[in-house]
JSON list of N, CA and C in Angstrom, two decimals:
[
{"chain": "X", "resi": 1, "resn": "MET", "atom": "N", "xyz": [0.85, -1.17, 0.00]},
{"chain": "X", "resi": 1, "resn": "MET", "atom": "CA", "xyz": [0.00, 0.00, 0.00]},
{"chain": "X", "resi": 1, "resn": "MET", "atom": "C", "xyz": [0.90, 1.23, 0.00]},
{"chain": "X", "resi": 2, "resn": "LEU", "atom": "N", "xyz": [0.54, 2.18, -0.82]},
{"chain": "X", "resi": 2, "resn": "LEU", "atom": "CA", "xyz": [1.22, 3.47, -0.84]},
{"chain": "X", "resi": 2, "resn": "LEU", "atom": "C", "xyz": [0.31, 4.46, -0.14]},
{"chain": "X", "resi": 3, "resn": "LEU", "atom": "N", "xyz": [0.87, 5.26, 0.76]},
{"chain": "X", "resi": 3, "resn": "LEU", "atom": "CA", "xyz": [0.08, 6.19, 1.55]},
{"chain": "X", "resi": 3, "resn": "LEU", "atom": "C", "xyz": [0.70, 7.57, 1.52]},
{"chain": "X", "resi": 4, "resn": "ASN", "atom": "N", "xyz": [-0.10, 8.57, 1.16]},
{"chain": "X", "resi": 4, "resn": "ASN", "atom": "CA", "xyz": [0.32, 9.95, 1.24]},
{"chain": "X", "resi": 4, "resn": "ASN", "atom": "C", "xyz": [-0.12, 10.45, 2.61]},
{"chain": "X", "resi": 5, "resn": "LEU", "atom": "N", "xyz": [0.83, 10.64, 3.51]},
{"chain": "X", "resi": 5, "resn": "LEU", "atom": "CA", "xyz": [0.49, 11.03, 4.88]},
{"chain": "X", "resi": 5, "resn": "LEU", "atom": "C", "xyz": [-0.14, 12.42, 4.95]},
{"chain": "X", "resi": 6, "resn": "SER", "atom": "N", "xyz": [0.16, 13.27, 4.01]},
{"chain": "X", "resi": 6, "resn": "SER", "atom": "CA", "xyz": [-0.39, 14.63, 4.02]},
{"chain": "X", "resi": 6, "resn": "SER", "atom": "C", "xyz": [-1.88, 14.65, 3.71]},
{"chain": "X", "resi": 7, "resn": "THR", "atom": "N", "xyz": [-2.28, 13.81, 2.75]},
{"chain": "X", "resi": 7, "resn": "THR", "atom": "CA", "xyz": [-3.68, 13.84, 2.31]},
{"chain": "X", "resi": 7, "resn": "THR", "atom": "C", "xyz": [-4.49, 12.65, 2.80]},
{"chain": "X", "resi": 8, "resn": "GLY", "atom": "N", "xyz": [-3.82, 11.60, 3.24]},
{"chain": "X", "resi": 8, "resn": "GLY", "atom": "CA", "xyz": [-4.53, 10.39, 3.66]},
{"chain": "X", "resi": 8, "resn": "GLY", "atom": "C", "xyz": [-4.93, 9.52, 2.48]},
{"chain": "X", "resi": 9, "resn": "THR", "atom": "N", "xyz": [-4.51, 9.90, 1.29]},
{"chain": "X", "resi": 9, "resn": "THR", "atom": "CA", "xyz": [-4.82, 9.12, 0.10]},
{"chain": "X", "resi": 9, "resn": "THR", "atom": "C", "xyz": [-3.92, 7.89, 0.06]},
{"chain": "X", "resi": 10, "resn": "TYR", "atom": "N", "xyz": [-4.53, 6.74, -0.27]},
{"chain": "X", "resi": 10, "resn": "TYR", "atom": "CA", "xyz": [-3.71, 5.54, -0.36]},
{"chain": "X", "resi": 10, "resn": "TYR", "atom": "C", "xyz": [-4.06, 4.74, -1.61]},
{"chain": "X", "resi": 11, "resn": "PHE", "atom": "N", "xyz": [-3.12, 3.92, -2.02]},
{"chain": "X", "resi": 11, "resn": "PHE", "atom": "CA", "xyz": [-3.29, 3.08, -3.20]},
{"chain": "X", "resi": 11, "resn": "PHE", "atom": "C", "xyz": [-2.72, 1.72, -2.86]},
{"chain": "X", "resi": 12, "resn": "GLY", "atom": "N", "xyz": [-3.53, 0.69, -3.01]},
{"chain": "X", "resi": 12, "resn": "GLY", "atom": "CA", "xyz": [-3.09, -0.67, -2.71]},
{"chain": "X", "resi": 12, "resn": "GLY", "atom": "C", "xyz": [-2.42, -1.32, -3.90]},
{"chain": "X", "resi": 13, "resn": "LEU", "atom": "N", "xyz": [-1.40, -2.08, -3.63]},
{"chain": "X", "resi": 13, "resn": "LEU", "atom": "CA", "xyz": [-0.70, -2.84, -4.66]},
{"chain": "X", "resi": 13, "resn": "LEU", "atom": "C", "xyz": [-0.97, -4.33, -4.47]},
{"chain": "X", "resi": 14, "resn": "ASP", "atom": "N", "xyz": [-2.18, -4.65, -4.07]},
{"chain": "X", "resi": 14, "resn": "ASP", "atom": "CA", "xyz": [-2.54, -6.04, -3.77]},
{"chain": "X", "resi": 14, "resn": "ASP", "atom": "C", "xyz": [-2.33, -6.98, -4.95]},
{"chain": "X", "resi": 15, "resn": "ALA", "atom": "N", "xyz": [-2.58, -6.51, -6.16]},
{"chain": "X", "resi": 15, "resn": "ALA", "atom": "CA", "xyz": [-2.45, -7.38, -7.32]},
{"chain": "X", "resi": 15, "resn": "ALA", "atom": "C", "xyz": [-1.01, -7.87, -7.48]},
{"chain": "X", "resi": 16, "resn": "ILE", "atom": "N", "xyz": [-0.04, -7.01, -7.20]},
{"chain": "X", "resi": 16, "resn": "ILE", "atom": "CA", "xyz": [1.35, -7.44, -7.27]},
{"chain": "X", "resi": 16, "resn": "ILE", "atom": "C", "xyz": [1.64, -8.42, -6.15]},
{"chain": "X", "resi": 17, "resn": "ALA", "atom": "N", "xyz": [1.23, -8.11, -4.95]},
{"chain": "X", "resi": 17, "resn": "ALA", "atom": "CA", "xyz": [1.49, -8.96, -3.80]},
{"chain": "X", "resi": 17, "resn": "ALA", "atom": "C", "xyz": [0.83, -10.33, -3.95]},
{"chain": "X", "resi": 18, "resn": "GLU", "atom": "N", "xyz": [-0.39, -10.35, -4.43]},
{"chain": "X", "resi": 18, "resn": "GLU", "atom": "CA", "xyz": [-1.12, -11.61, -4.54]},
{"chain": "X", "resi": 18, "resn": "GLU", "atom": "C", "xyz": [-0.66, -12.47, -5.70]},
{"chain": "X", "resi": 19, "resn": "HIS", "atom": "N", "xyz": [-0.29, -11.85, -6.81]},
{"chain": "X", "resi": 19, "resn": "HIS", "atom": "CA", "xyz": [0.00, -12.60, -8.01]},
{"chain": "X", "resi": 19, "resn": "HIS", "atom": "C", "xyz": [1.47, -12.58, -8.41]},
{"chain": "X", "resi": 20, "resn": "GLY", "atom": "N", "xyz": [2.25, -11.75, -7.74]},
{"chain": "X", "resi": 20, "resn": "GLY", "atom": "CA", "xyz": [3.68, -11.72, -8.00]},
{"chain": "X", "resi": 20, "resn": "GLY", "atom": "C", "xyz": [4.06, -11.21, -9.37]},
{"chain": "X", "resi": 21, "resn": "SER", "atom": "N", "xyz": [3.18, -10.45, -9.98]},
{"chain": "X", "resi": 21, "resn": "SER", "atom": "CA", "xyz": [3.46, -9.98, -11.33]},
{"chain": "X", "resi": 21, "resn": "SER", "atom": "C", "xyz": [2.86, -8.60, -11.54]},
{"chain": "X", "resi": 22, "resn": "SER", "atom": "N", "xyz": [3.58, -7.80, -12.29]},
{"chain": "X", "resi": 22, "resn": "SER", "atom": "CA", "xyz": [3.06, -6.48, -12.62]},
{"chain": "X", "resi": 22, "resn": "SER", "atom": "C", "xyz": [2.05, -6.55, -13.76]},
{"chain": "X", "resi": 23, "resn": "ALA", "atom": "N", "xyz": [2.01, -7.67, -14.49]},
{"chain": "X", "resi": 23, "resn": "ALA", "atom": "CA", "xyz": [1.13, -7.79, -15.65]},
{"chain": "X", "resi": 23, "resn": "ALA", "atom": "C", "xyz": [-0.34, -7.59, -15.28]},
{"chain": "X", "resi": 24, "resn": "LEU", "atom": "N", "xyz": [-0.77, -8.13, -14.16]},
{"chain": "X", "resi": 24, "resn": "LEU", "atom": "CA", "xyz": [-2.17, -7.97, -13.75]},
{"chain": "X", "resi": 24, "resn": "LEU", "atom": "C", "xyz": [-2.46, -6.52, -13.39]},
{"chain": "X", "resi": 25, "resn": "VAL", "atom": "N", "xyz": [-1.51, -5.87, -12.76]},
{"chain": "X", "resi": 25, "resn": "VAL", "atom": "CA", "xyz": [-1.68, -4.45, -12.42]},
{"chain": "X", "resi": 25, "resn": "VAL", "atom": "C", "xyz": [-1.82, -3.63, -13.69]},
{"chain": "X", "resi": 26, "resn": "ILE", "atom": "N", "xyz": [-0.97, -3.88, -14.64]},
{"chain": "X", "resi": 26, "resn": "ILE", "atom": "CA", "xyz": [-1.01, -3.15, -15.91]},
{"chain": "X", "resi": 26, "resn": "ILE", "atom": "C", "xyz": [-2.33, -3.42, -16.62]},
{"chain": "X", "resi": 27, "resn": "GLU", "atom": "N", "xyz": [-2.74, -4.67, -16.67]},
{"chain": "X", "resi": 27, "resn": "GLU", "atom": "CA", "xyz": [-4.01, -5.04, -17.31]},
{"chain": "X", "resi": 27, "resn": "GLU", "atom": "C", "xyz": [-5.19, -4.33, -16.66]},
{"chain": "X", "resi": 28, "resn": "THR", "atom": "N", "xyz": [-5.20, -4.30, -15.34]},
{"chain": "X", "resi": 28, "resn": "THR", "atom": "CA", "xyz": [-6.29, -3.65, -14.60]},
{"chain": "X", "resi": 28, "resn": "THR", "atom": "C", "xyz": [-6.32, -2.16, -14.87]},
{"chain": "X", "resi": 29, "resn": "LEU", "atom": "N", "xyz": [-5.16, -1.51, -14.82]},
{"chain": "X", "resi": 29, "resn": "LEU", "atom": "CA", "xyz": [-5.10, -0.07, -15.06]},
{"chain": "X", "resi": 29, "resn": "LEU", "atom": "C", "xyz": [-5.49, 0.27, -16.49]},
{"chain": "X", "resi": 30, "resn": "LEU", "atom": "N", "xyz": [-5.09, -0.57, -17.44]},
{"chain": "X", "resi": 30, "resn": "LEU", "atom": "CA", "xyz": [-5.48, -0.32, -18.83]},
{"chain": "X", "resi": 30, "resn": "LEU", "atom": "C", "xyz": [-6.98, -0.40, -19.02]},
{"chain": "X", "resi": 31, "resn": "ALA", "atom": "N", "xyz": [-7.63, -1.28, -18.27]},
{"chain": "X", "resi": 31, "resn": "ALA", "atom": "CA", "xyz": [-9.08, -1.42, -18.36]},
{"chain": "X", "resi": 31, "resn": "ALA", "atom": "C", "xyz": [-9.80, -0.22, -17.74]},
{"chain": "X", "resi": 32, "resn": "GLU", "atom": "N", "xyz": [-9.17, 0.42, -16.76]},
{"chain": "X", "resi": 32, "resn": "GLU", "atom": "CA", "xyz": [-9.82, 1.52, -16.04]},
{"chain": "X", "resi": 32, "resn": "GLU", "atom": "C", "xyz": [-9.52, 2.89, -16.62]},
{"chain": "X", "resi": 33, "resn": "TYR", "atom": "N", "xyz": [-8.35, 3.05, -17.25]},
{"chain": "X", "resi": 33, "resn": "TYR", "atom": "CA", "xyz": [-7.92, 4.38, -17.68]},
{"chain": "X", "resi": 33, "resn": "TYR", "atom": "C", "xyz": [-7.54, 4.38, -19.16]},
{"chain": "X", "resi": 34, "resn": "ASP", "atom": "N", "xyz": [-7.76, 5.51, -19.80]},
{"chain": "X", "resi": 34, "resn": "ASP", "atom": "CA", "xyz": [-7.39, 5.71, -21.19]},
{"chain": "X", "resi": 34, "resn": "ASP", "atom": "C", "xyz": [-5.94, 6.17, -21.21]},
{"chain": "X", "resi": 35, "resn": "VAL", "atom": "N", "xyz": [-5.04, 5.21, -21.30]},
{"chain": "X", "resi": 35, "resn": "VAL", "atom": "CA", "xyz": [-3.61, 5.51, -21.21]},
{"chain": "X", "resi": 35, "resn": "VAL", "atom": "C", "xyz": [-2.87, 4.62, -22.21]},
{"chain": "X", "resi": 36, "resn": "ASP", "atom": "N", "xyz": [-1.76, 5.11, -22.73]},
{"chain": "X", "resi": 36, "resn": "ASP", "atom": "CA", "xyz": [-0.93, 4.35, -23.65]},
{"chain": "X", "resi": 36, "resn": "ASP", "atom": "C", "xyz": [-0.33, 3.14, -22.93]},
{"chain": "X", "resi": 37, "resn": "ALA", "atom": "N", "xyz": [-0.50, 1.96, -23.51]},
{"chain": "X", "resi": 37, "resn": "ALA", "atom": "CA", "xyz": [-0.06, 0.72, -22.86]},
{"chain": "X", "resi": 37, "resn": "ALA", "atom": "C", "xyz": [1.44, 0.69, -22.62]},
{"chain": "X", "resi": 38, "resn": "LEU", "atom": "N", "xyz": [2.23, 1.12, -23.58]},
{"chain": "X", "resi": 38, "resn": "LEU", "atom": "CA", "xyz": [3.68, 1.10, -23.41]},
{"chain": "X", "resi": 38, "resn": "LEU", "atom": "C", "xyz": [4.14, 2.08, -22.34]},
{"chain": "X", "resi": 39, "resn": "ARG", "atom": "N", "xyz": [3.51, 3.25, -22.30]},
{"chain": "X", "resi": 39, "resn": "ARG", "atom": "CA", "xyz": [3.85, 4.23, -21.26]},
{"chain": "X", "resi": 39, "resn": "ARG", "atom": "C", "xyz": [3.49, 3.71, -19.88]},
{"chain": "X", "resi": 40, "resn": "LEU", "atom": "N", "xyz": [2.31, 3.10, -19.78]},
{"chain": "X", "resi": 40, "resn": "LEU", "atom": "CA", "xyz": [1.87, 2.55, -18.49]},
{"chain": "X", "resi": 40, "resn": "LEU", "atom": "C", "xyz": [2.81, 1.45, -18.02]},
{"chain": "X", "resi": 41, "resn": "GLU", "atom": "N", "xyz": [3.17, 0.54, -18.93]},
{"chain": "X", "resi": 41, "resn": "GLU", "atom": "CA", "xyz": [4.07, -0.55, -18.56]},
{"chain": "X", "resi": 41, "resn": "GLU", "atom": "C", "xyz": [5.40, 0.01, -18.05]},
{"chain": "X", "resi": 42, "resn": "LYS", "atom": "N", "xyz": [5.94, 0.99, -18.75]},
{"chain": "X", "resi": 42, "resn": "LYS", "atom": "CA", "xyz": [7.20, 1.60, -18.34]},
{"chain": "X", "resi": 42, "resn": "LYS", "atom": "C", "xyz": [7.07, 2.27, -16.97]},
{"chain": "X", "resi": 43, "resn": "ASP", "atom": "N", "xyz": [5.96, 2.99, -16.74]},
{"chain": "X", "resi": 43, "resn": "ASP", "atom": "CA", "xyz": [5.75, 3.68, -15.47]},
{"chain": "X", "resi": 43, "resn": "ASP", "atom": "C", "xyz": [5.58, 2.69, -14.31]},
{"chain": "X", "resi": 44, "resn": "VAL", "atom": "N", "xyz": [4.81, 1.63, -14.53]},
{"chain": "X", "resi": 44, "resn": "VAL", "atom": "CA", "xyz": [4.59, 0.64, -13.46]},
{"chain": "X", "resi": 44, "resn": "VAL", "atom": "C", "xyz": [5.91, -0.07, -13.14]},
{"chain": "X", "resi": 45, "resn": "GLU", "atom": "N", "xyz": [6.64, -0.48, -14.16]},
{"chain": "X", "resi": 45, "resn": "GLU", "atom": "CA", "xyz": [7.92, -1.15, -13.92]},
{"chain": "X", "resi": 45, "resn": "GLU", "atom": "C", "xyz": [8.90, -0.21, -13.22]},
{"chain": "X", "resi": 46, "resn": "GLY", "atom": "N", "xyz": [8.88, 1.07, -13.59]},
{"chain": "X", "resi": 46, "resn": "GLY", "atom": "CA", "xyz": [9.73, 2.05, -12.92]},
{"chain": "X", "resi": 46, "resn": "GLY", "atom": "C", "xyz": [9.38, 2.21, -11.45]},
{"chain": "X", "resi": 47, "resn": "LEU", "atom": "N", "xyz": [8.07, 2.25, -11.16]},
{"chain": "X", "resi": 47, "resn": "LEU", "atom": "CA", "xyz": [7.63, 2.35, -9.78]},
{"chain": "X", "resi": 47, "resn": "LEU", "atom": "C", "xyz": [8.08, 1.13, -8.99]},
{"chain": "X", "resi": 48, "resn": "ILE", "atom": "N", "xyz": [7.91, -0.04, -9.55]},
{"chain": "X", "resi": 48, "resn": "ILE", "atom": "CA", "xyz": [8.33, -1.27, -8.87]},
{"chain": "X", "resi": 48, "resn": "ILE", "atom": "C", "xyz": [9.83, -1.25, -8.61]},
{"chain": "X", "resi": 49, "resn": "ASP", "atom": "N", "xyz": [10.60, -0.83, -9.59]},
{"chain": "X", "resi": 49, "resn": "ASP", "atom": "CA", "xyz": [12.05, -0.75, -9.41]},
{"chain": "X", "resi": 49, "resn": "ASP", "atom": "C", "xyz": [12.42, 0.20, -8.27]},
{"chain": "X", "resi": 50, "resn": "ARG", "atom": "N", "xyz": [11.74, 1.35, -8.21]},
{"chain": "X", "resi": 50, "resn": "ARG", "atom": "CA", "xyz": [12.03, 2.32, -7.13]},
{"chain": "X", "resi": 50, "resn": "ARG", "atom": "C", "xyz": [11.63, 1.76, -5.77]},
{"chain": "X", "resi": 51, "resn": "LEU", "atom": "N", "xyz": [10.50, 1.07, -5.70]},
{"chain": "X", "resi": 51, "resn": "LEU", "atom": "CA", "xyz": [10.07, 0.47, -4.43]},
{"chain": "X", "resi": 51, "resn": "LEU", "atom": "C", "xyz": [11.04, -0.61, -3.98]},
{"chain": "X", "resi": 52, "resn": "LEU", "atom": "N", "xyz": [11.52, -1.42, -4.91]},
{"chain": "X", "resi": 52, "resn": "LEU", "atom": "CA", "xyz": [12.51, -2.45, -4.59]},
{"chain": "X", "resi": 52, "resn": "LEU", "atom": "C", "xyz": [13.79, -1.81, -4.07]},
{"chain": "X", "resi": 53, "resn": "ALA", "atom": "N", "xyz": [14.24, -0.75, -4.73]},
{"chain": "X", "resi": 53, "resn": "ALA", "atom": "CA", "xyz": [15.48, -0.08, -4.34]},
{"chain": "X", "resi": 53, "resn": "ALA", "atom": "C", "xyz": [15.39, 0.52, -2.94]},
{"chain": "X", "resi": 54, "resn": "LYS", "atom": "N", "xyz": [14.19, 0.96, -2.56]},
{"chain": "X", "resi": 54, "resn": "LYS", "atom": "CA", "xyz": [13.99, 1.57, -1.24]},
{"chain": "X", "resi": 54, "resn": "LYS", "atom": "C", "xyz": [13.67, 0.54, -0.16]},
{"chain": "X", "resi": 55, "resn": "GLY", "atom": "N", "xyz": [13.56, -0.73, -0.57]},
{"chain": "X", "resi": 55, "resn": "GLY", "atom": "CA", "xyz": [13.22, -1.78, 0.40]},
{"chain": "X", "resi": 55, "resn": "GLY", "atom": "C", "xyz": [11.75, -1.78, 0.78]},
{"chain": "X", "resi": 56, "resn": "LEU", "atom": "N", "xyz": [10.91, -1.14, -0.02]},
{"chain": "X", "resi": 56, "resn": "LEU", "atom": "CA", "xyz": [9.48, -1.08, 0.27]},
{"chain": "X", "resi": 56, "resn": "LEU", "atom": "C", "xyz": [8.70, -2.21, -0.41]},
{"chain": "X", "resi": 57, "resn": "LEU", "atom": "N", "xyz": [9.40, -2.97, -1.23]},
{"chain": "X", "resi": 57, "resn": "LEU", "atom": "CA", "xyz": [8.81, -4.10, -1.93]},
{"chain": "X", "resi": 57, "resn": "LEU", "atom": "C", "xyz": [9.89, -5.15, -2.03]},
{"chain": "X", "resi": 58, "resn": "THR", "atom": "N", "xyz": [9.53, -6.39, -1.88]},
{"chain": "X", "resi": 58, "resn": "THR", "atom": "CA", "xyz": [10.50, -7.47, -2.00]},
{"chain": "X", "resi": 58, "resn": "THR", "atom": "C", "xyz": [10.01, -8.47, -3.03]},
{"chain": "X", "resi": 59, "resn": "THR", "atom": "N", "xyz": [10.93, -9.28, -3.50]},
{"chain": "X", "resi": 59, "resn": "THR", "atom": "CA", "xyz": [10.57, -10.34, -4.42]},
{"chain": "X", "resi": 59, "resn": "THR", "atom": "C", "xyz": [10.82, -11.68, -3.75]},
{"chain": "X", "resi": 60, "resn": "ASN", "atom": "N", "xyz": [10.15, -12.68, -4.25]},
{"chain": "X", "resi": 60, "resn": "ASN", "atom": "CA", "xyz": [10.34, -14.02, -3.73]},
{"chain": "X", "resi": 60, "resn": "ASN", "atom": "C", "xyz": [10.90, -14.86, -4.88]},
{"chain": "X", "resi": 61, "resn": "ALA", "atom": "N", "xyz": [12.20, -15.05, -4.89]},
{"chain": "X", "resi": 61, "resn": "ALA", "atom": "CA", "xyz": [12.86, -15.75, -5.99]},
{"chain": "X", "resi": 61, "resn": "ALA", "atom": "C", "xyz": [12.35, -17.18, -6.16]},
{"chain": "X", "resi": 62, "resn": "GLU", "atom": "N", "xyz": [11.87, -17.79, -5.10]},
{"chain": "X", "resi": 62, "resn": "GLU", "atom": "CA", "xyz": [11.36, -19.16, -5.20]},
{"chain": "X", "resi": 62, "resn": "GLU", "atom": "C", "xyz": [10.10, -19.23, -6.03]},
{"chain": "X", "resi": 63, "resn": "GLN", "atom": "N", "xyz": [9.32, -18.16, -6.08]},
{"chain": "X", "resi": 63, "resn": "GLN", "atom": "CA", "xyz": [8.08, -18.17, -6.82]},
{"chain": "X", "resi": 63, "resn": "GLN", "atom": "C", "xyz": [8.22, -17.51, -8.19]},
{"chain": "X", "resi": 64, "resn": "THR", "atom": "N", "xyz": [9.39, -16.96, -8.47]},
{"chain": "X", "resi": 64, "resn": "THR", "atom": "CA", "xyz": [9.61, -16.28, -9.74]},
{"chain": "X", "resi": 64, "resn": "THR", "atom": "C", "xyz": [10.08, -17.30, -10.77]},
{"chain": "X", "resi": 65, "resn": "PRO", "atom": "N", "xyz": [9.35, -17.42, -11.89]},
{"chain": "X", "resi": 65, "resn": "PRO", "atom": "CA", "xyz": [9.78, -18.37, -12.91]},
{"chain": "X", "resi": 65, "resn": "PRO", "atom": "C", "xyz": [11.14, -17.98, -13.48]},
{"chain": "X", "resi": 66, "resn": "THR", "atom": "N", "xyz": [11.94, -18.97, -13.81]},
{"chain": "X", "resi": 66, "resn": "THR", "atom": "CA", "xyz": [13.26, -18.70, -14.39]},
{"chain": "X", "resi": 66, "resn": "THR", "atom": "C", "xyz": [13.11, -18.53, -15.90]},
{"chain": "X", "resi": 67, "resn": "ALA", "atom": "N", "xyz": [13.98, -17.71, -16.46]},
{"chain": "X", "resi": 67, "resn": "ALA", "atom": "CA", "xyz": [13.97, -17.49, -17.91]},
{"chain": "X", "resi": 67, "resn": "ALA", "atom": "C", "xyz": [14.49, -18.74, -18.61]},
{"chain": "X", "resi": 68, "resn": "ARG", "atom": "N", "xyz": [13.94, -18.98, -19.77]},
{"chain": "X", "resi": 68, "resn": "ARG", "atom": "CA", "xyz": [14.39, -20.16, -20.55]},
{"chain": "X", "resi": 68, "resn": "ARG", "atom": "C", "xyz": [15.12, -19.72, -21.77]}
]
């Protein structure tokens, strides 16, 4: 969950936590908003990278499929 302490506005990232993938988040946002798919994918992946770098999000390597 992302929380703006000044305004009390929050945004849940449950789809990432539950499914371990940004794809569902991107799919959901594309269905709700009129936004360019490539821009959205880049923005979501950038947000995830920043959250990982700050230690606000973690990955579970055991559940992450390996590349073939």
